[in-house]
């Protein structure tokens, strides 16, 4: 009886295929510019699919700050950044390329903030 139920269930899954689409973050970069003292300008650029029905960029992100050995700080040095500008990225295809149809859509979301609690430390910091 168990084999029969197994076979029926398997046939139902095979007989009724479903189409699944996914969208996601397609890349990003996290950079900083030293401003002097313990101050840095930190910028996160995220890239995402922007076709119809895709998820939007998060309104804010949390950046974790760790020591050079991965240790956390007490009190925490983690910080949040709010979403700034969102722009469409145009395709940059070589002249010999045949453009896909439809052309993929990619957007860039920029998060940026000034952080003032990172004094010089041996080994530096890791930002995640």
CSV table of C-alpha atoms in Angstrom, one decimal:
chain,number,residue,atom,x,y,z
A,1,UNK,CA,0.0,0.0,0.0
A,2,UNK,CA,2.9,2.4,0.8
A,3,UNK,CA,4.5,1.9,-2.6
A,4,UNK,CA,1.2,2.6,-4.3
A,5,UNK,CA,0.8,5.9,-2.5
A,6,UNK,CA,4.4,6.8,-3.3
A,7,UNK,CA,4.0,6.1,-7.0
A,8,UNK,CA,0.7,8.1,-7.1
A,9,UNK,CA,2.4,11.1,-5.4
A,10,UNK,CA,5.4,10.9,-7.7
A,11,UNK,CA,3.1,10.8,-10.8
A,12,UNK,CA,1.1,13.9,-9.5
A,13,UNK,CA,4.4,15.9,-9.2
A,14,UNK,CA,5.6,14.8,-12.6
A,15,UNK,CA,2.2,15.3,-14.3
A,16,UNK,CA,1.7,18.8,-13.0
A,17,UNK,CA,4.9,20.8,-13.5
A,18,UNK,CA,5.0,24.3,-12.3
A,19,UNK,CA,7.0,27.2,-13.6
A,20,UNK,CA,9.0,29.1,-11.0
A,21,UNK,CA,10.8,32.5,-11.5
A,22,UNK,CA,13.2,34.1,-9.1
A,23,UNK,CA,14.7,37.6,-8.8
A,24,UNK,CA,17.6,38.5,-6.6
A,25,UNK,CA,20.5,40.8,-5.8
A,26,UNK,CA,22.9,40.4,-8.8
A,27,UNK,CA,25.9,42.0,-7.3
A,28,UNK,CA,27.2,44.8,-5.1
A,29,UNK,CA,30.2,46.6,-3.6
A,30,UNK,CA,31.0,48.1,-0.2
A,31,UNK,CA,33.5,50.9,-0.1
A,32,UNK,CA,34.8,53.5,2.3
A,33,UNK,CA,36.6,56.8,2.1
A,34,UNK,CA,38.7,57.9,5.1
A,35,UNK,CA,37.7,61.4,6.3
A,36,UNK,CA,40.2,61.8,9.1
A,37,UNK,CA,40.2,60.9,12.8
A,38,UNK,CA,37.7,58.1,13.4
A,39,UNK,CA,35.4,59.2,10.5
A,40,UNK,CA,34.7,57.3,7.3
A,41,UNK,CA,32.2,57.7,4.5
A,42,UNK,CA,30.8,54.2,3.8
A,43,UNK,CA,28.9,53.4,0.6
A,44,UNK,CA,27.1,50.2,-0.4
A,45,UNK,CA,26.0,49.8,-4.0
A,46,UNK,CA,23.5,46.9,-4.6
A,47,UNK,CA,22.4,45.7,-8.0
A,48,UNK,CA,19.1,43.8,-8.6
A,49,UNK,CA,16.8,42.5,-11.3
A,50,UNK,CA,14.1,45.1,-12.0
A,51,UNK,CA,11.6,43.3,-14.2
A,52,UNK,CA,7.9,43.2,-13.4
A,53,UNK,CA,7.0,41.5,-10.1
A,54,UNK,CA,10.5,41.7,-8.6
A,55,UNK,CA,11.2,42.5,-4.9
A,56,UNK,CA,12.3,46.0,-4.1
A,57,UNK,CA,15.5,47.2,-2.5
A,58,UNK,CA,15.4,47.1,1.4
A,59,UNK,CA,14.7,50.5,2.9
A,60,UNK,CA,17.8,50.2,5.1
A,61,UNK,CA,20.6,47.8,5.7
A,62,UNK,CA,22.7,47.0,8.7
A,63,UNK,CA,26.5,46.8,8.3
A,64,UNK,CA,28.3,44.6,10.9
A,65,UNK,CA,31.7,45.9,12.1
A,66,UNK,CA,34.2,43.3,13.3
A,67,UNK,CA,37.8,43.3,14.4
A,68,UNK,CA,40.5,41.9,12.2
A,69,UNK,CA,40.1,38.5,13.9
A,70,UNK,CA,36.3,38.5,13.5
A,71,UNK,CA,35.6,39.6,17.0
A,72,UNK,CA,32.6,41.8,17.8
A,73,UNK,CA,32.9,45.0,19.8
A,74,UNK,CA,31.2,45.9,23.1
A,75,UNK,CA,29.5,48.2,22.7
A,76,UNK,CA,28.7,47.3,19.1
A,77,UNK,CA,30.1,49.4,16.2
A,78,UNK,CA,27.4,48.1,13.8
A,79,UNK,CA,25.5,50.8,11.9
A,80,UNK,CA,22.5,51.2,9.6
A,81,UNK,CA,22.3,52.9,6.2
A,82,UNK,CA,19.1,54.1,4.4
A,83,UNK,CA,18.4,53.6,0.8
A,84,UNK,CA,19.3,56.7,-1.3
A,85,UNK,CA,19.1,56.9,-5.1
A,86,UNK,CA,17.9,54.1,-7.3
A,87,UNK,CA,18.8,54.2,-11.0
A,88,UNK,CA,18.4,51.9,-14.0
A,89,UNK,CA,21.7,50.6,-15.4
A,90,UNK,CA,21.8,50.7,-19.2
A,91,UNK,CA,23.2,47.6,-21.0
A,92,UNK,CA,26.7,48.0,-22.4
A,93,UNK,CA,26.9,45.4,-25.1
A,94,UNK,CA,29.8,45.1,-27.6
A,95,UNK,CA,28.8,46.1,-31.2
A,96,UNK,CA,29.1,42.4,-32.3
A,97,UNK,CA,26.7,41.2,-29.6
A,98,UNK,CA,23.1,40.3,-30.4
A,99,UNK,CA,20.9,41.8,-27.7
A,100,UNK,CA,18.7,39.4,-25.9
A,101,UNK,CA,14.9,39.7,-26.1
A,102,UNK,CA,13.7,40.9,-23.7
A,103,UNK,CA,16.7,42.9,-22.6
A,104,UNK,CA,17.5,42.3,-18.9
A,105,UNK,CA,16.7,45.1,-16.5
A,106,UNK,CA,19.2,46.0,-13.7
A,107,UNK,CA,18.9,48.7,-11.1
A,108,UNK,CA,21.5,50.2,-8.8
A,109,UNK,CA,20.5,51.2,-5.2
A,110,UNK,CA,23.0,53.3,-3.2
A,111,UNK,CA,23.2,53.4,0.5
A,112,UNK,CA,25.7,55.8,2.1
A,113,UNK,CA,26.4,57.2,5.6
A,114,UNK,CA,29.2,58.8,7.6
A,115,UNK,CA,30.5,56.7,10.5
A,116,UNK,CA,32.3,58.4,13.3
A,117,UNK,CA,33.1,55.6,15.8
A,118,UNK,CA,36.0,53.8,14.1
A,119,UNK,CA,39.2,55.0,15.7
A,120,UNK,CA,42.5,53.6,14.4
A,121,UNK,CA,43.1,50.0,15.7
A,122,UNK,CA,45.8,47.5,15.1
A,123,UNK,CA,44.7,45.2,12.2
A,124,UNK,CA,41.8,47.4,11.2
A,125,UNK,CA,38.2,46.5,10.8
A,126,UNK,CA,36.1,44.2,8.6
A,127,UNK,CA,32.7,45.4,7.4
A,128,UNK,CA,29.9,42.9,6.4
